[in-house]
Amino acid sequence: MTAADREQAIFGGGDGLSSAIGLIAALAISGASALLTAAIALAVGAAVSMGLSEWLADPQSRVHRAAVMGAATLAGSIAPAVPYVALGGLGAAVACAAVTVGCGSVIAELRPGARVPSYCKTFGVLVVACGAAVAASRLAGGVG
């Protein structure tokens, strides 16, 4: 993996994971039955959007960079929803948290710099994104 590929993977994976975990948490708290459908739609939409936006922003229009960005976004977005395929309730929520911690750890390890600050920053972003999404959902009446 080149340094540029790693940057794209960190950006796409982090973006996908931080976007998805907020949606999944808000839907899980509200007991939404369409959680898996919403998570898949978010993952595909985010992956296509991030990949194509990377391609548009790249002065050289490198398809490889766009593909890495899209694939990393898809992986980061869909991973926290996977437990909901086979599990429900508290089991799915615990497995989702474990998957999120695992994905966050991979992102933190790929980031440049010292390990402890990398983990703090990575998980800080995830906590803020998840909290903001749950709070917005609550304000909109979706979370009790």
mmCIF file of C-alpha atoms in Angstrom:
data_model
loop_
_atom_site.group_PDB
_atom_site.id
_atom_site.type_symbol
_atom_site.label_atom_id
_atom_site.label_comp_id
_atom_site.label_asym_id
_atom_site.label_seq_id
_atom_site.Cartn_x
_atom_site.Cartn_y
_atom_site.Cartn_z
ATOM 1 C CA MET A 1 0.000 0.000 0.000
ATOM 2 C CA THR A 2 1.458 3.353 -1.015
ATOM 3 C CA ALA A 3 1.397 6.373 1.272
ATOM 4 C CA ALA A 4 -1.262 7.958 -0.944
ATOM 5 C CA ASP A 5 -3.380 4.794 -0.794
ATOM 6 C CA ARG A 6 -3.040 4.755 2.976
ATOM 7 C CA GLU A 7 -4.199 8.379 3.186
ATOM 8 C CA GLN A 8 -7.224 7.562 1.037
ATOM 9 C CA ALA A 9 -7.990 4.476 3.127
ATOM 10 C CA ILE A 10 -7.765 6.450 6.377
ATOM 11 C CA PHE A 11 -9.942 9.251 4.998
ATOM 12 C CA GLY A 12 -12.543 6.998 3.394
ATOM 13 C CA GLY A 13 -12.646 4.447 6.194
ATOM 14 C CA GLY A 14 -12.833 7.107 8.884
ATOM 15 C CA ASP A 15 -15.517 9.024 7.046
ATOM 16 C CA GLY A 16 -17.595 5.940 6.417
ATOM 17 C CA LEU A 17 -17.260 4.627 9.954
ATOM 18 C CA SER A 18 -17.997 7.941 11.660
ATOM 19 C CA SER A 19 -21.003 8.578 9.401
ATOM 20 C CA ALA A 20 -22.474 5.117 9.750
ATOM 21 C CA ILE A 21 -22.071 4.595 13.484
ATOM 22 C CA GLY A 22 -24.147 7.678 14.236
ATOM 23 C CA LEU A 23 -26.984 6.534 11.989
ATOM 24 C CA ILE A 24 -26.844 2.973 13.278
ATOM 25 C CA ALA A 25 -26.809 4.095 16.926
ATOM 26 C CA ALA A 26 -29.770 6.433 16.415
ATOM 27 C CA LEU A 27 -31.777 3.754 14.605
ATOM 28 C CA ALA A 28 -30.877 1.072 17.158
ATOM 29 C CA ILE A 29 -31.910 3.294 20.075
ATOM 30 C CA SER A 30 -35.211 4.109 18.400
ATOM 31 C CA GLY A 31 -35.834 0.436 17.604
ATOM 32 C CA ALA A 32 -36.129 1.094 13.878
ATOM 33 C CA SER A 33 -36.871 -2.072 11.945
ATOM 34 C CA ALA A 34 -35.273 -0.680 8.792
ATOM 35 C CA LEU A 35 -31.818 -0.319 10.361
ATOM 36 C CA LEU A 36 -30.059 -2.725 7.998
ATOM 37 C CA THR A 37 -31.728 -1.270 4.907
ATOM 38 C CA ALA A 38 -30.814 2.270 5.977
ATOM 39 C CA ALA A 39 -27.225 1.266 6.753
ATOM 40 C CA ILE A 40 -26.764 -0.411 3.368
ATOM 41 C CA ALA A 41 -28.234 2.596 1.565
ATOM 42 C CA LEU A 42 -25.941 4.917 3.530
ATOM 43 C CA ALA A 43 -22.885 2.758 2.805
ATOM 44 C CA VAL A 44 -23.484 2.560 -0.938
ATOM 45 C CA GLY A 45 -24.393 6.234 -1.250
ATOM 46 C CA ALA A 46 -21.396 7.340 0.810
ATOM 47 C CA ALA A 47 -18.989 5.075 -1.093
ATOM 48 C CA VAL A 48 -20.119 6.313 -4.486
ATOM 49 C CA SER A 49 -20.162 9.925 -3.302
ATOM 50 C CA MET A 50 -16.713 9.829 -1.702
ATOM 51 C CA GLY A 51 -15.148 7.920 -4.606
ATOM 52 C CA LEU A 52 -16.552 10.201 -7.260
ATOM 53 C CA SER A 53 -15.842 13.330 -5.213
ATOM 54 C CA GLU A 54 -12.221 12.210 -4.856
ATOM 55 C CA TRP A 55 -12.069 11.713 -8.623
ATOM 56 C CA LEU A 56 -13.554 15.187 -9.222
ATOM 57 C CA ALA A 57 -11.181 16.843 -6.720
ATOM 58 C CA ASP A 58 -8.044 15.133 -8.042
ATOM 59 C CA PRO A 59 -6.436 17.366 -10.690
ATOM 60 C CA GLN A 60 -5.143 14.233 -12.432
ATOM 61 C CA SER A 61 -8.490 12.355 -12.181
ATOM 62 C CA ARG A 62 -6.779 9.191 -10.965
ATOM 63 C CA VAL A 63 -9.304 6.374 -10.929
ATOM 64 C CA HIS A 64 -7.157 4.315 -8.549
ATOM 65 C CA ARG A 65 -7.337 6.982 -5.817
ATOM 66 C CA ALA A 66 -11.082 7.270 -6.307
ATOM 67 C CA ALA A 67 -11.471 3.490 -6.089
ATOM 68 C CA VAL A 68 -9.455 3.286 -2.856
ATOM 69 C CA MET A 69 -11.522 6.107 -1.361
ATOM 70 C CA GLY A 70 -14.808 4.505 -2.413
ATOM 71 C CA ALA A 71 -13.845 1.020 -1.228
ATOM 72 C CA ALA A 72 -12.589 2.273 2.139
ATOM 73 C CA THR A 73 -15.737 4.340 2.636
ATOM 74 C CA LEU A 74 -17.921 1.340 1.794
ATOM 75 C CA ALA A 75 -16.015 -0.894 4.214
ATOM 76 C CA GLY A 76 -16.111 1.664 7.014
ATOM 77 C CA SER A 77 -19.792 2.386 6.444
ATOM 78 C CA ILE A 78 -21.066 -1.178 6.229
ATOM 79 C CA ALA A 79 -18.906 -2.850 8.889
ATOM 80 C CA PRO A 80 -20.853 -1.627 11.956
ATOM 81 C CA ALA A 81 -24.135 -2.828 10.422
ATOM 82 C CA VAL A 82 -22.966 -6.383 9.726
ATOM 83 C CA PRO A 83 -23.911 -7.699 13.216
ATOM 84 C CA TYR A 84 -27.513 -6.731 12.534
ATOM 85 C CA VAL A 85 -27.642 -9.319 9.730
ATOM 86 C CA ALA A 86 -27.520 -12.222 12.188
ATOM 87 C CA LEU A 87 -28.244 -10.694 15.581
ATOM 88 C CA GLY A 88 -30.805 -8.457 17.155
ATOM 89 C CA GLY A 89 -31.205 -6.382 20.285
ATOM 90 C CA LEU A 90 -28.387 -6.110 22.777
ATOM 91 C CA GLY A 91 -26.270 -8.781 21.044
ATOM 92 C CA ALA A 92 -26.246 -6.800 17.808
ATOM 93 C CA ALA A 93 -25.458 -3.567 19.665
ATOM 94 C CA VAL A 94 -22.521 -5.151 21.509
ATOM 95 C CA ALA A 95 -21.198 -6.755 18.317
ATOM 96 C CA CYS A 96 -21.618 -3.420 16.486
ATOM 97 C CA ALA A 97 -19.582 -1.693 19.192
ATOM 98 C CA ALA A 98 -16.878 -4.364 18.924
ATOM 99 C CA VAL A 99 -16.728 -4.022 15.132
ATOM 100 C CA THR A 100 -16.558 -0.243 15.457
ATOM 101 C CA VAL A 101 -13.687 -0.473 17.950
ATOM 102 C CA GLY A 102 -11.903 -2.915 15.633
ATOM 103 C CA CYS A 103 -12.323 -0.694 12.573
ATOM 104 C CA GLY A 104 -11.371 2.396 14.567
ATOM 105 C CA SER A 105 -8.225 0.613 15.742
ATOM 106 C CA VAL A 106 -7.239 -0.208 12.156
ATOM 107 C CA ILE A 107 -7.739 3.439 11.185
ATOM 108 C CA ALA A 108 -5.739 4.619 14.226
ATOM 109 C CA GLU A 109 -2.899 2.230 13.368
ATOM 110 C CA LEU A 110 -2.785 3.446 9.751
ATOM 111 C CA ARG A 111 -2.635 7.099 10.787
ATOM 112 C CA PRO A 112 0.795 8.709 10.888
ATOM 113 C CA GLY A 113 2.289 9.825 14.155
ATOM 114 C CA ALA A 114 2.418 8.511 17.684
ATOM 115 C CA ARG A 115 0.057 5.680 18.599
ATOM 116 C CA VAL A 116 -1.688 7.145 21.678
ATOM 117 C CA PRO A 117 -2.598 10.495 20.074
ATOM 118 C CA SER A 118 -3.728 8.640 16.955
ATOM 119 C CA TYR A 119 -6.123 6.463 18.967
ATOM 120 C CA CYS A 120 -7.366 9.462 20.965
ATOM 121 C CA LYS A 121 -8.078 11.471 17.822
ATOM 122 C CA THR A 122 -9.666 8.562 15.940
ATOM 123 C CA PHE A 123 -11.988 7.530 18.764
ATOM 124 C CA GLY A 124 -12.689 11.157 19.642
ATOM 125 C CA VAL A 125 -14.016 11.676 16.109
ATOM 126 C CA LEU A 126 -16.171 8.540 16.391
ATOM 127 C CA VAL A 127 -17.638 9.611 19.745
ATOM 128 C CA VAL A 128 -18.397 13.131 18.518
ATOM 129 C CA ALA A 129 -19.951 11.902 15.251
ATOM 130 C CA CYS A 130 -22.065 9.271 17.006
ATOM 131 C CA GLY A 131 -23.156 11.657 19.753
ATOM 132 C CA ALA A 132 -24.056 14.391 17.283
ATOM 133 C CA ALA A 133 -26.124 12.004 15.156
ATOM 134 C CA VAL A 134 -27.986 10.598 18.163
ATOM 135 C CA ALA A 135 -28.608 14.115 19.509
ATOM 136 C CA ALA A 136 -29.893 15.322 16.124
ATOM 137 C CA SER A 137 -32.165 12.298 15.896
ATOM 138 C CA ARG A 138 -33.487 12.972 19.376
ATOM 139 C CA LEU A 139 -34.162 16.609 18.523
ATOM 140 C CA ALA A 140 -36.030 15.441 15.407
ATOM 141 C CA GLY A 141 -38.151 13.117 17.525
ATOM 142 C CA GLY A 142 -36.591 9.869 16.344
ATOM 143 C CA VAL A 143 -34.891 8.771 19.570
ATOM 144 C CA GLY A 144 -36.872 8.499 22.786
#
